[in-house]
Amino acid sequence: MTYKIIYKTGESFISNAKTLVEAKKEATEYATYGFGSIYIIKGEDSESSSDPVSIKFEHDNEWIDP
Protein backbone atom coordinates (compact mmCIF):
# COMPACT_ATOMS: atom_id res chain seq x y z
CA MET A 1 0.00 0.00 0.00
CA THR A 2 1.20 3.49 -0.81
CA TYR A 3 0.51 6.32 1.63
CA LYS A 4 0.49 10.04 0.94
CA ILE A 5 1.19 12.47 3.78
CA ILE A 6 -0.46 15.89 3.60
CA TYR A 7 0.22 18.72 6.03
CA LYS A 8 -2.37 21.46 6.56
CA THR A 9 0.30 23.94 5.45
CA GLY A 10 -0.08 22.51 1.93
CA GLU A 11 3.07 20.42 1.81
CA SER A 12 2.70 16.78 0.86
CA PHE A 13 4.82 13.79 -0.13
CA ILE A 14 4.57 10.09 -0.90
CA SER A 15 5.69 8.06 2.08
CA ASN A 16 8.41 5.42 1.80
CA ALA A 17 6.56 3.41 4.46
CA LYS A 18 5.03 0.00 3.81
CA THR A 19 2.62 0.14 6.77
CA LEU A 20 0.39 2.79 8.32
CA VAL A 21 2.45 2.68 11.54
CA GLU A 22 5.62 3.46 9.59
CA ALA A 23 3.82 6.25 7.69
CA LYS A 24 2.74 7.84 10.99
CA LYS A 25 6.33 7.79 12.25
CA GLU A 26 7.61 9.29 9.00
CA ALA A 27 4.93 12.01 8.98
CA THR A 28 5.72 12.99 12.56
CA GLU A 29 9.47 12.99 11.87
CA TYR A 30 9.15 15.47 9.00
CA ALA A 31 6.57 17.73 10.64
CA THR A 32 7.80 21.26 11.28
CA TYR A 33 6.59 23.78 13.83
CA GLY A 34 3.21 25.19 12.82
CA PHE A 35 2.15 22.20 10.69
CA GLY A 36 -1.40 22.45 12.07
CA SER A 37 -2.47 18.93 11.20
CA ILE A 38 -1.29 15.88 9.27
CA TYR A 39 -3.49 13.71 7.08
CA ILE A 40 -2.43 10.30 5.83
CA ILE A 41 -4.34 8.98 2.84
CA LYS A 42 -4.09 5.78 0.81
CA GLY A 43 -2.73 6.07 -2.70
CA GLU A 44 -0.30 8.50 -4.26
CA ASP A 45 -2.64 10.09 -6.81
CA SER A 46 -5.14 11.59 -4.41
CA GLU A 47 -4.84 15.29 -3.58
CA SER A 48 -7.69 15.33 -1.10
CA SER A 49 -7.48 15.04 2.66
CA SER A 50 -11.25 14.44 2.79
CA ASP A 51 -10.91 10.67 3.31
CA PRO A 52 -7.86 10.13 5.53
CA VAL A 53 -6.88 6.84 7.13
CA SER A 54 -5.23 8.74 9.99
CA ILE A 55 -5.07 12.32 11.32
CA LYS A 56 -2.81 14.06 13.82
CA PHE A 57 -3.28 17.59 15.13
CA GLU A 58 -0.34 19.71 16.23
CA HIS A 59 -1.73 20.28 19.73
CA ASP A 60 -2.24 16.54 20.31
CA ASN A 61 0.28 13.69 20.54
CA GLU A 62 -2.20 11.01 19.47
CA TRP A 63 -3.15 9.85 16.00
CA ILE A 64 -6.86 9.52 15.20
CA ASP A 65 -7.88 6.68 12.89
CA PRO A 66 -11.37 7.61 11.64
CHARMM-style PDB file with segment names, atoms N, HN, CA, C and O in Angstrom:
ATOM      1  N   MET     1       0.840  -1.180   0.000  1.00  0.00      PROA
ATOM      2  CA  MET     1       0.000   0.000   0.000  1.00  0.00      PROA
ATOM      3  C   MET     1       0.889   1.249   0.000  1.00  0.00      PROA
ATOM      4  O   MET     1       1.905   1.302   0.693  1.00  0.00      PROA
ATOM      5  N   THR     2       0.498   2.223  -0.768  1.00  0.00      PROA
ATOM      6  HN  THR     2      -0.328   2.180  -1.331  1.00  0.00      PROA
ATOM      7  CA  THR     2       1.200   3.492  -0.813  1.00  0.00      PROA
ATOM      8  C   THR     2       0.416   4.506   0.018  1.00  0.00      PROA
ATOM      9  O   THR     2      -0.811   4.569  -0.049  1.00  0.00      PROA
ATOM     10  N   TYR     3       1.145   5.292   0.798  1.00  0.00      PROA
ATOM     11  HN  TYR     3       2.142   5.240   0.852  1.00  0.00      PROA
ATOM     12  CA  TYR     3       0.514   6.323   1.626  1.00  0.00      PROA
ATOM     13  C   TYR     3       1.021   7.695   1.218  1.00  0.00      PROA
ATOM     14  O   TYR     3       2.202   7.871   0.917  1.00  0.00      PROA
ATOM     15  N   LYS     4       0.124   8.654   1.212  1.00  0.00      PROA
ATOM     16  HN  LYS     4      -0.835   8.510   1.456  1.00  0.00      PROA
ATOM     17  CA  LYS     4       0.487  10.040   0.943  1.00  0.00      PROA
ATOM     18  C   LYS     4       0.265  10.829   2.226  1.00  0.00      PROA
ATOM     19  O   LYS     4      -0.767  10.694   2.883  1.00  0.00      PROA
ATOM     20  N   ILE     5       1.242  11.648   2.571  1.00  0.00      PROA
ATOM     21  HN  ILE     5       2.081  11.758   2.037  1.00  0.00      PROA
ATOM     22  CA  ILE     5       1.185  12.467   3.778  1.00  0.00      PROA
ATOM     23  C   ILE     5       0.950  13.912   3.359  1.00  0.00      PROA
ATOM     24  O   ILE     5       1.690  14.470   2.548  1.00  0.00      PROA
ATOM     25  N   ILE     6      -0.097  14.508   3.929  1.00  0.00      PROA
ATOM     26  HN  ILE     6      -0.698  14.055   4.588  1.00  0.00      PROA
ATOM     27  CA  ILE     6      -0.456  15.886   3.601  1.00  0.00      PROA
ATOM     28  C   ILE     6      -0.494  16.703   4.889  1.00  0.00      PROA
ATOM     29  O   ILE     6      -1.181  16.345   5.846  1.00  0.00      PROA
ATOM     30  N   TYR     7       0.249  17.802   4.899  1.00  0.00      PROA
ATOM     31  HN  TYR     7       0.807  18.093   4.122  1.00  0.00      PROA
ATOM     32  CA  TYR     7       0.220  18.723   6.032  1.00  0.00      PROA
ATOM     33  C   TYR     7      -0.757  19.846   5.725  1.00  0.00      PROA
ATOM     34  O   TYR     7      -0.924  20.224   4.566  1.00  0.00      PROA
ATOM     35  N   LYS     8      -1.401  20.379   6.749  1.00  0.00      PROA
ATOM     36  HN  LYS     8      -1.266  20.072   7.691  1.00  0.00      PROA
ATOM     37  CA  LYS     8      -2.370  21.460   6.559  1.00  0.00      PROA
ATOM     38  C   LYS     8      -1.716  22.680   5.898  1.00  0.00      PROA
ATOM     39  O   LYS     8      -2.399  23.478   5.257  1.00  0.00      PROA
ATOM     40  N   THR     9      -0.426  22.820   6.049  1.00  0.00      PROA
ATOM     41  HN  THR     9       0.129  22.171   6.569  1.00  0.00      PROA
ATOM     42  CA  THR     9       0.303  23.940   5.453  1.00  0.00      PROA
ATOM     43  C   THR     9       0.363  23.828   3.933  1.00  0.00      PROA
ATOM     44  O   THR     9       0.796  24.766   3.263  1.00  0.00      PROA
ATOM     45  N   GLY    10      -0.067  22.693   3.380  1.00  0.00      PROA
ATOM     46  HN  GLY    10      -0.419  21.931   3.925  1.00  0.00      PROA
ATOM     47  CA  GLY    10      -0.078  22.508   1.934  1.00  0.00      PROA
ATOM     48  C   GLY    10       1.022  21.614   1.410  1.00  0.00      PROA
ATOM     49  O   GLY    10       0.979  21.193   0.254  1.00  0.00      PROA
ATOM     50  N   GLU    11       1.999  21.320   2.231  1.00  0.00      PROA
ATOM     51  HN  GLU    11       2.034  21.662   3.170  1.00  0.00      PROA
ATOM     52  CA  GLU    11       3.072  20.422   1.814  1.00  0.00      PROA
ATOM     53  C   GLU    11       2.574  18.982   1.817  1.00  0.00      PROA
ATOM     54  O   GLU    11       1.750  18.606   2.651  1.00  0.00      PROA
ATOM     55  N   SER    12       3.071  18.187   0.894  1.00  0.00      PROA
ATOM     56  HN  SER    12       3.740  18.492   0.216  1.00  0.00      PROA
ATOM     57  CA  SER    12       2.704  16.777   0.856  1.00  0.00      PROA
ATOM     58  C   SER    12       3.828  15.973   0.209  1.00  0.00      PROA
ATOM     59  O   SER    12       4.652  16.513  -0.529  1.00  0.00      PROA
ATOM     60  N   PHE    13       3.846  14.683   0.498  1.00  0.00      PROA
ATOM     61  HN  PHE    13       3.177  14.245   1.098  1.00  0.00      PROA
ATOM     62  CA  PHE    13       4.820  13.790  -0.130  1.00  0.00      PROA
ATOM     63  C   PHE    13       4.328  12.358  -0.041  1.00  0.00      PROA
ATOM     64  O   PHE    13       3.483  12.020   0.788  1.00  0.00      PROA
ATOM     65  N   ILE    14       4.874  11.528  -0.909  1.00  0.00      PROA
ATOM     66  HN  ILE    14       5.560  11.802  -1.583  1.00  0.00      PROA
ATOM     67  CA  ILE    14       4.571  10.092  -0.899  1.00  0.00      PROA
ATOM     68  C   ILE    14       5.505   9.443   0.115  1.00  0.00      PROA
ATOM     69  O   ILE    14       6.723   9.607   0.053  1.00  0.00      PROA
ATOM     70  N   SER    15       4.922   8.715   1.036  1.00  0.00      PROA
ATOM     71  HN  SER    15       3.933   8.581   1.087  1.00  0.00      PROA
ATOM     72  CA  SER    15       5.695   8.056   2.083  1.00  0.00      PROA
ATOM     73  C   SER    15       6.466   6.869   1.528  1.00  0.00      PROA
ATOM     74  O   SER    15       6.020   6.207   0.591  1.00  0.00      PROA
ATOM     75  N   ASN    16       7.623   6.608   2.113  1.00  0.00      PROA
ATOM     76  HN  ASN    16       7.985   7.146   2.874  1.00  0.00      PROA
ATOM     77  CA  ASN    16       8.407   5.418   1.799  1.00  0.00      PROA
ATOM     78  C   ASN    16       7.949   4.218   2.621  1.00  0.00      PROA
ATOM     79  O   ASN    16       8.440   3.106   2.428  1.00  0.00      PROA
ATOM     80  N   ALA    17       7.013   4.440   3.531  1.00  0.00      PROA
ATOM     81  HN  ALA    17       6.614   5.343   3.687  1.00  0.00      PROA
ATOM     82  CA  ALA    17       6.562   3.409   4.462  1.00  0.00      PROA
ATOM     83  C   ALA    17       5.735   2.335   3.771  1.00  0.00      PROA
ATOM     84  O   ALA    17       5.048   2.592   2.783  1.00  0.00      PROA
ATOM     85  N   LYS    18       5.818   1.138   4.310  1.00  0.00      PROA
ATOM     86  HN  LYS    18       6.376   0.929   5.113  1.00  0.00      PROA
ATOM     87  CA  LYS    18       5.031   0.005   3.806  1.00  0.00      PROA
ATOM     88  C   LYS    18       3.780  -0.239   4.657  1.00  0.00      PROA
ATOM     89  O   LYS    18       2.845  -0.909   4.217  1.00  0.00      PROA
ATOM     90  N   THR    19       3.769   0.311   5.881  1.00  0.00      PROA
ATOM     91  HN  THR    19       4.528   0.856   6.238  1.00  0.00      PROA
ATOM     92  CA  THR    19       2.618   0.142   6.771  1.00  0.00      PROA
ATOM     93  C   THR    19       2.160   1.503   7.267  1.00  0.00      PROA
ATOM     94  O   THR    19       2.896   2.487   7.188  1.00  0.00      PROA
ATOM     95  N   LEU    20       0.931   1.547   7.782  1.00  0.00      PROA
ATOM     96  HN  LEU    20       0.334   0.748   7.846  1.00  0.00      PROA
ATOM     97  CA  LEU    20       0.392   2.794   8.318  1.00  0.00      PROA
ATOM     98  C   LEU    20       1.197   3.256   9.537  1.00  0.00      PROA
ATOM     99  O   LEU    20       1.407   4.455   9.718  1.00  0.00      PROA
ATOM    100  N   VAL    21       1.640   2.328  10.359  1.00  0.00      PROA
ATOM    101  HN  VAL    21       1.469   1.354  10.211  1.00  0.00      PROA
ATOM    102  CA  VAL    21       2.445   2.679  11.538  1.00  0.00      PROA
ATOM    103  C   VAL    21       3.739   3.374  11.112  1.00  0.00      PROA
ATOM    104  O   VAL    21       4.135   4.378  11.704  1.00  0.00      PROA
ATOM    105  N   GLU    22       4.384   2.842  10.096  1.00  0.00      PROA
ATOM    106  HN  GLU    22       4.063   2.026   9.615  1.00  0.00      PROA
ATOM    107  CA  GLU    22       5.615   3.458   9.587  1.00  0.00      PROA
ATOM    108  C   GLU    22       5.324   4.832   8.979  1.00  0.00      PROA
ATOM    109  O   GLU    22       6.116   5.761   9.142  1.00  0.00      PROA
ATOM    110  N   ALA    23       4.197   4.965   8.284  1.00  0.00      PROA
ATOM    111  HN  ALA    23       3.554   4.211   8.153  1.00  0.00      PROA
ATOM    112  CA  ALA    23       3.818   6.245   7.690  1.00  0.00      PROA
ATOM    113  C   ALA    23       3.575   7.302   8.766  1.00  0.00      PROA
ATOM    114  O   ALA    23       3.935   8.465   8.584  1.00  0.00      PROA
ATOM    115  N   LYS    24       2.973   6.910   9.876  1.00  0.00      PROA
ATOM    116  HN  LYS    24       2.680   5.965  10.025  1.00  0.00      PROA
ATOM    117  CA  LYS    24       2.742   7.839  10.991  1.00  0.00      PROA
ATOM    118  C   LYS    24       4.073   8.331  11.561  1.00  0.00      PROA
ATOM    119  O   LYS    24       4.237   9.519  11.839  1.00  0.00      PROA
ATOM    120  N   LYS    25       5.015   7.411  11.729  1.00  0.00      PROA
ATOM    121  HN  LYS    25       4.881   6.446  11.503  1.00  0.00      PROA
ATOM    122  CA  LYS    25       6.334   7.786  12.248  1.00  0.00      PROA
ATOM    123  C   LYS    25       7.033   8.748  11.297  1.00  0.00      PROA
ATOM    124  O   LYS    25       7.620   9.740  11.730  1.00  0.00      PROA
ATOM    125  N   GLU    26       6.971   8.454  10.000  1.00  0.00      PROA
ATOM    126  HN  GLU    26       6.494   7.648   9.649  1.00  0.00      PROA
ATOM    127  CA  GLU    26       7.609   9.294   9.000  1.00  0.00      PROA
ATOM    128  C   GLU    26       6.963  10.685   8.963  1.00  0.00      PROA
ATOM    129  O   GLU    26       7.661  11.696   8.887  1.00  0.00      PROA
ATOM    130  N   ALA    27       5.644  10.725   9.015  1.00  0.00      PROA
ATOM    131  HN  ALA    27       5.077   9.904   9.077  1.00  0.00      PROA
ATOM    132  CA  ALA    27       4.927  12.006   8.983  1.00  0.00      PROA
ATOM    133  C   ALA    27       5.286  12.867  10.180  1.00  0.00      PROA
ATOM    134  O   ALA    27       5.481  14.075  10.044  1.00  0.00      PROA
ATOM    135  N   THR    28       5.375  12.258  11.345  1.00  0.00      PROA
ATOM    136  HN  THR    28       5.217  11.277  11.457  1.00  0.00      PROA
ATOM    137  CA  THR    28       5.725  12.990  12.562  1.00  0.00      PROA
ATOM    138  C   THR    28       7.170  13.479  12.500  1.00  0.00      PROA
ATOM    139  O   THR    28       7.469  14.596  12.923  1.00  0.00      PROA
ATOM    140  N   GLU    29       8.055  12.651  11.976  1.00  0.00      PROA
ATOM    141  HN  GLU    29       7.811  11.744  11.633  1.00  0.00      PROA
ATOM    142  CA  GLU    29       9.473  12.993  11.874  1.00  0.00      PROA
ATOM    143  C   GLU    29       9.700  14.235  11.010  1.00  0.00      PROA
ATOM    144  O   GLU    29      10.545  15.069  11.333  1.00  0.00      PROA
ATOM    145  N   TYR    30       8.957  14.358   9.927  1.00  0.00      PROA
ATOM    146  HN  TYR    30       8.270  13.680   9.664  1.00  0.00      PROA
ATOM    147  CA  TYR    30       9.153  15.469   8.998  1.00  0.00      PROA
ATOM    148  C   TYR    30       8.270  16.686   9.271  1.00  0.00      PROA
ATOM    149  O   TYR    30       8.348  17.685   8.556  1.00  0.00      PROA
ATOM    150  N   ALA    31       7.437  16.603  10.300  1.00  0.00      PROA
ATOM    151  HN  ALA    31       7.374  15.792  10.881  1.00  0.00      PROA
ATOM    152  CA  ALA    31       6.573  17.735  10.644  1.00  0.00      PROA
ATOM    153  C   ALA    31       7.414  18.880  11.201  1.00  0.00      PROA
ATOM    154  O   ALA    31       8.319  18.662  12.006  1.00  0.00      PROA
ATOM    155  N   THR    32       7.112  20.084  10.773  1.00  0.00      PROA
ATOM    156  HN  THR    32       6.377  20.262  10.118  1.00  0.00      PROA
ATOM    157  CA  THR    32       7.800  21.264  11.279  1.00  0.00      PROA
ATOM    158  C   THR    32       6.850  22.064  12.164  1.00  0.00      PROA
ATOM    159  O   THR    32       5.636  21.864  12.129  1.00  0.00      PROA
ATOM    160  N   TYR    33       7.404  22.952  12.940  1.00  0.00      PROA
ATOM    161  HN  TYR    33       8.391  23.114  12.968  1.00  0.00      PROA
ATOM    162  CA  TYR    33       6.595  23.780  13.825  1.00  0.00      PROA
ATOM    163  C   TYR    33       5.532  24.516  13.012  1.00  0.00      PROA
ATOM    164  O   TYR    33       5.828  25.089  11.964  1.00  0.00      PROA
ATOM    165  N   GLY    34       4.296  24.495  13.501  1.00  0.00      PROA
ATOM    166  HN  GLY    34       4.055  24.029  14.353  1.00  0.00      PROA
ATOM    167  CA  GLY    34       3.213  25.186  12.823  1.00  0.00      PROA
ATOM    168  C   GLY    34       2.546  24.376  11.737  1.00  0.00      PROA
ATOM    169  O   GLY    34       1.859  24.939  10.886  1.00  0.00      PROA
ATOM    170  N   PHE    35       2.736  23.028  11.742  1.00  0.00      PROA
ATOM    171  HN  PHE    35       3.295  22.570  12.434  1.00  0.00      PROA
ATOM    172  CA  PHE    35       2.150  22.202  10.690  1.00  0.00      PROA
ATOM    173  C   PHE    35       0.630  22.136  10.765  1.00  0.00      PROA
ATOM    174  O   PHE    35      -0.017  21.818   9.768  1.00  0.00      PROA
ATOM    175  N   GLY    36       0.050  22.428  11.916  1.00  0.00      PROA
ATOM    176  HN  GLY    36       0.576  22.686  12.726  1.00  0.00      PROA
ATOM    177  CA  GLY    36      -1.399  22.448  12.074  1.00  0.00      PROA
ATOM    178  C   GLY    36      -1.995  21.065  12.215  1.00  0.00      PROA
ATOM    179  O   GLY    36      -2.470  20.699  13.291  1.00  0.00      PROA
ATOM    180  N   SER    37      -1.975  20.299  11.156  1.00  0.00      PROA
ATOM    181  HN  SER    37      -1.589  20.595  10.282  1.00  0.00      PROA
ATOM    182  CA  SER    37      -2.468  18.926  11.196  1.00  0.00      PROA
ATOM    183  C   SER    37      -1.818  18.119  10.073  1.00  0.00      PROA
ATOM    184  O   SER    37      -1.315  18.664   9.090  1.00  0.00      PROA
ATOM    185  N   ILE    38      -1.849  16.802  10.259  1.00  0.00      PROA
ATOM    186  HN  ILE    38      -2.258  16.359  11.057  1.00  0.00      PROA
ATOM    187  CA  ILE    38      -1.291  15.883   9.266  1.00  0.00      PROA
ATOM    188  C   ILE    38      -2.399  14.908   8.878  1.00  0.00      PROA
ATOM    189  O   ILE    38      -3.104  14.375   9.735  1.00  0.00      PROA
ATOM    190  N   TYR    39      -2.537  14.688   7.587  1.00  0.00      PROA
ATOM    191  HN  TYR    39      -1.965  15.121   6.891  1.00  0.00      PROA
ATOM    192  CA  TYR    39      -3.494  13.713   7.076  1.00  0.00      PROA
ATOM    193  C   TYR    39      -2.713  12.650   6.321  1.00  0.00      PROA
ATOM    194  O   TYR    39      -1.845  12.968   5.508  1.00  0.00      PROA
ATOM    195  N   ILE    40      -3.020  11.397   6.588  1.00  0.00      PROA
ATOM    196  HN  ILE    40      -3.726  11.139   7.249  1.00  0.00      PROA
ATOM    197  CA  ILE    40      -2.432  10.304   5.826  1.00  0.00      PROA
ATOM    198  C   ILE    40      -3.553   9.673   5.019  1.00  0.00      PROA
ATOM    199  O   ILE    40      -4.584   9.282   5.566  1.00  0.00      PROA
ATOM    200  N   ILE    41      -3.343   9.578   3.720  1.00  0.00      PROA
ATOM    201  HN  ILE    41      -2.505   9.895   3.275  1.00  0.00      PROA
ATOM    202  CA  ILE    41      -4.345   8.984   2.839  1.00  0.00      PROA
ATOM    203  C   ILE    41      -3.723   7.823   2.074  1.00  0.00      PROA
ATOM    204  O   ILE    41      -2.505   7.756   1.912  1.00  0.00      PROA
ATOM    205  N   LYS    42      -4.559   6.919   1.611  1.00  0.00      PROA
ATOM    206  HN  LYS    42      -5.549   6.972   1.743  1.00  0.00      PROA
ATOM    207  CA  LYS    42      -4.091   5.782   0.809  1.00  0.00      PROA
ATOM    208  C   LYS    42      -3.983   6.216  -0.639  1.00  0.00      PROA
ATOM    209  O   LYS    42      -4.851   6.919  -1.157  1.00  0.00      PROA
ATOM    210  N   GLY    43      -2.920   5.793  -1.281  1.00  0.00      PROA
ATOM    211  HN  GLY    43      -2.215   5.221  -0.860  1.00  0.00      PROA
ATOM    212  CA  GLY    43      -2.733   6.071  -2.701  1.00  0.00      PROA
ATOM    213  C   GLY    43      -1.946   7.335  -2.949  1.00  0.00      PROA
ATOM    214  O   GLY    43      -2.063   8.295  -2.187  1.00  0.00      PROA
ATOM    215  N   GLU    44      -1.157   7.354  -3.986  1.00  0.00      PROA
ATOM    216  HN  GLU    44      -1.063   6.573  -4.604  1.00  0.00      PROA
ATOM    217  CA  GLU    44      -0.304   8.500  -4.259  1.00  0.00      PROA
ATOM    218  C   GLU    44      -0.944   9.526  -5.172  1.00  0.00      PROA
ATOM    219  O   GLU    44      -0.446  10.647  -5.268  1.00  0.00      PROA
ATOM    220  N   ASP    45      -2.032   9.181  -5.847  1.00  0.00      PROA
ATOM    221  HN  ASP    45      -2.437   8.270  -5.769  1.00  0.00      PROA
ATOM    222  CA  ASP    45      -2.639  10.086  -6.805  1.00  0.00      PROA
ATOM    223  C   ASP    45      -3.644  11.053  -6.196  1.00  0.00      PROA
ATOM    224  O   ASP    45      -3.971  12.071  -6.805  1.00  0.00      PROA
ATOM    225  N   SER    46      -4.128  10.751  -5.022  1.00  0.00      PROA
ATOM    226  HN  SER    46      -3.862   9.924  -4.527  1.00  0.00      PROA
ATOM    227  CA  SER    46      -5.143  11.595  -4.410  1.00  0.00      PROA
ATOM    228  C   SER    46      -4.549  12.897  -3.885  1.00  0.00      PROA
ATOM    229  O   SER    46      -3.466  12.904  -3.300  1.00  0.00      PROA
ATOM    230  N   GLU    47      -5.255  13.981  -4.095  1.00  0.00      PROA
ATOM    231  HN  GLU    47      -6.135  13.976  -4.570  1.00  0.00      PROA
ATOM    232  CA  GLU    47      -4.836  15.290  -3.584  1.00  0.00      PROA
ATOM    233  C   GLU    47      -5.724  15.743  -2.434  1.00  0.00      PROA
ATOM    234  O   GLU    47      -5.523  16.822  -1.878  1.00  0.00      PROA
ATOM    235  N   SER    48      -6.686  14.936  -2.083  1.00  0.00      PROA
ATOM    236  HN  SER    48      -6.849  14.059  -2.535  1.00  0.00      PROA
ATOM    237  CA  SER    48      -7.687  15.333  -1.099  1.00  0.00      PROA
ATOM    238  C   SER    48      -7.396  14.739   0.264  1.00  0.00      PROA
ATOM    239  O   SER    48      -6.996  13.581   0.377  1.00  0.00      PROA
ATOM    240  N   SER    49      -7.598  15.534   1.290  1.00  0.00      PROA
ATOM    241  HN  SER    49      -7.924  16.475   1.198  1.00  0.00      PROA
ATOM    242  CA  SER    49      -7.479  15.037   2.659  1.00  0.00      PROA
ATOM    243  C   SER    49      -8.873  14.761   3.223  1.00  0.00      PROA
ATOM    244  O   SER    49      -9.040  14.671   4.439  1.00  0.00      PROA
ATOM    245  N   SER    50      -9.874  14.627   2.349  1.00  0.00      PROA
ATOM    246  HN  SER    50      -9.739  14.701   1.361  1.00  0.00      PROA
ATOM    247  CA  SER    50     -11.251  14.436   2.795  1.00  0.00      PROA
ATOM    248  C   SER    50     -11.543  13.007   3.256  1.00  0.00      PROA
ATOM    249  O   SER    50     -12.545  12.775   3.932  1.00  0.00      PROA
ATOM    250  N   ASP    51     -10.687  12.050   2.902  1.00  0.00      PROA
ATOM    251  HN  ASP    51      -9.873  12.239   2.353  1.00  0.00      PROA
ATOM    252  CA  ASP    51     -10.908  10.665   3.308  1.00  0.00      PROA
ATOM    253  C   ASP    51      -9.622  10.058   3.873  1.00  0.00      PROA
ATOM    254  O   ASP    51      -9.091   9.095   3.318  1.00  0.00      PROA
ATOM    255  N   PRO    52      -9.124  10.622   4.975  1.00  0.00      PROA
ATOM    256  CA  PRO    52      -7.857  10.130   5.528  1.00  0.00      PROA
ATOM    257  C   PRO    52      -8.006   8.802   6.260  1.00  0.00      PROA
ATOM    258  O   PRO    52      -9.083   8.464   6.752  1.00  0.00      PROA
ATOM    259  N   VAL    53      -6.912   8.060   6.323  1.00  0.00      PROA
ATOM    260  HN  VAL    53      -6.037   8.335   5.924  1.00  0.00      PROA
ATOM    261  CA  VAL    53      -6.885   6.838   7.129  1.00  0.00      PROA
ATOM    262  C   VAL    53      -6.363   7.143   8.530  1.00  0.00      PROA
ATOM    263  O   VAL    53      -6.542   6.348   9.452  1.00  0.00      PROA
ATOM    264  N   SER    54      -5.708   8.313   8.687  1.00  0.00      PROA
ATOM    265  HN  SER    54      -5.563   8.960   7.937  1.00  0.00      PROA
ATOM    266  CA  SER    54      -5.225   8.745   9.992  1.00  0.00      PROA
ATOM    267  C   SER    54      -4.989  10.254   9.993  1.00  0.00      PROA
ATOM    268  O   SER    54      -4.607  10.839   8.980  1.00  0.00      PROA
ATOM    269  N   ILE    55      -5.226  10.874  11.157  1.00  0.00      PROA
ATOM    270  HN  ILE    55      -5.537  10.398  11.981  1.00  0.00      PROA
ATOM    271  CA  ILE    55      -5.075  12.323  11.315  1.00  0.00      PROA
ATOM    272  C   ILE    55      -4.337  12.595  12.620  1.00  0.00      PROA
ATOM    273  O   ILE    55      -4.543  11.908  13.620  1.00  0.00      PROA
ATOM    274  N   LYS    56      -3.473  13.610  12.594  1.00  0.00      PROA
ATOM    275  HN  LYS    56      -3.306  14.169  11.781  1.00  0.00      PROA
ATOM    276  CA  LYS    56      -2.806  14.056  13.824  1.00  0.00      PROA
ATOM    277  C   LYS    56      -2.835  15.577  13.829  1.00  0.00      PROA
ATOM    278  O   LYS    56      -2.491  16.221  12.838  1.00  0.00      PROA
ATOM    279  N   PHE    57      -3.250  16.140  14.958  1.00  0.00      PROA
ATOM    280  HN  PHE    57      -3.529  15.617  15.763  1.00  0.00      PROA
ATOM    281  CA  PHE    57      -3.282  17.586  15.128  1.00  0.00      PROA
ATOM    282  C   PHE    57      -2.055  18.034  15.915  1.00  0.00      PROA
ATOM    283  O   PHE    57      -1.563  17.307  16.778  1.00  0.00      PROA
ATOM    284  N   GLU    58      -1.568  19.224  15.614  1.00  0.00      PROA
ATOM    285  HN  GLU    58      -1.968  19.815  14.913  1.00  0.00      PROA
ATOM    286  CA  GLU    58      -0.340  19.714  16.226  1.00  0.00      PROA
ATOM    287  C   GLU    58      -0.425  19.765  17.744  1.00  0.00      PROA
ATOM    288  O   GLU    58       0.560  19.479  18.426  1.00  0.00      PROA
ATOM    289  N   HSD    59      -1.582  20.123  18.283  1.00  0.00      PROA
ATOM    290  HN  HSD    59      -2.382  20.356  17.730  1.00  0.00      PROA
ATOM    291  CA  HSD    59      -1.729  20.279  19.728  1.00  0.00      PROA
ATOM    292  C   HSD    59      -1.943  18.950  20.453  1.00  0.00      PROA
ATOM    293  O   HSD    59      -2.098  18.935  21.674  1.00  0.00      PROA
ATOM    294  N   ASP    60      -1.954  17.843  19.724  1.00  0.00      PROA
ATOM    295  HN  ASP    60      -1.828  17.855  18.732  1.00  0.00      PROA
ATOM    296  CA  ASP    60      -2.244  16.540  20.308  1.00  0.00      PROA
ATOM    297  C   ASP    60      -1.153  15.545  19.918  1.00  0.00      PROA
ATOM    298  O   ASP    60      -0.670  15.575  18.786  1.00  0.00      PROA
ATOM    299  N   ASN    61      -0.766  14.681  20.820  1.00  0.00      PROA
ATOM    300  HN  ASN    61      -1.158  14.656  21.740  1.00  0.00      PROA
ATOM    301  CA  ASN    61       0.277  13.686  20.539  1.00  0.00      PROA
ATOM    302  C   ASN    61      -0.270  12.393  19.966  1.00  0.00      PROA
ATOM    303  O   ASN    61       0.503  11.517  19.577  1.00  0.00      PROA
ATOM    304  N   GLU    62      -1.579  12.258  19.905  1.00  0.00      PROA
ATOM    305  HN  GLU    62      -2.207  12.970  20.221  1.00  0.00      PROA
ATOM    306  CA  GLU    62      -2.196  11.014  19.469  1.00  0.00      PROA
ATOM    307  C   GLU    62      -2.683  11.089  18.032  1.00  0.00      PROA
ATOM    308  O   GLU    62      -3.127  12.140  17.571  1.00  0.00      PROA
ATOM    309  N   TRP    63      -2.597   9.972  17.330  1.00  0.00      PROA
ATOM    310  HN  TRP    63      -2.236   9.118  17.705  1.00  0.00      PROA
ATOM    311  CA  TRP    63      -3.151   9.845  16.002  1.00  0.00      PROA
ATOM    312  C   TRP    63      -4.612   9.407  16.125  1.00  0.00      PROA
ATOM    313  O   TRP    63      -4.956   8.626  17.013  1.00  0.00      PROA
ATOM    314  N   ILE    64      -5.458   9.905  15.243  1.00  0.00      PROA
ATOM    315  HN  ILE    64      -5.179  10.539  14.522  1.00  0.00      PROA
ATOM    316  CA  ILE    64      -6.864   9.524  15.196  1.00  0.00      PROA
ATOM    317  C   ILE    64      -7.056   8.721  13.914  1.00  0.00      PROA
ATOM    318  O   ILE    64      -6.718   9.182  12.824  1.00  0.00      PROA
ATOM    319  N   ASP    65      -7.599   7.522  14.054  1.00  0.00      PROA
ATOM    320  HN  ASP    65      -7.874   7.147  14.940  1.00  0.00      PROA
ATOM    321  CA  ASP    65      -7.884   6.675  12.888  1.00  0.00      PROA
ATOM    322  C   ASP    65      -9.393   6.637  12.691  1.00  0.00      PROA
ATOM    323  O   ASP    65     -10.082   5.829  13.314  1.00  0.00      PROA
ATOM    324  N   PRO    66      -9.914   7.516  11.817  1.00  0.00      PROA
ATOM    325  CA  PRO    66     -11.372   7.615  11.640  1.00  0.00      PROA
ATOM    326  C   PRO    66     -11.998   6.346  11.084  1.00  0.00      PROA
ATOM    327  OT1 PRO    66     -13.212   6.292  10.887  1.00  0.00      PROA
TER     328      PRO     66
END
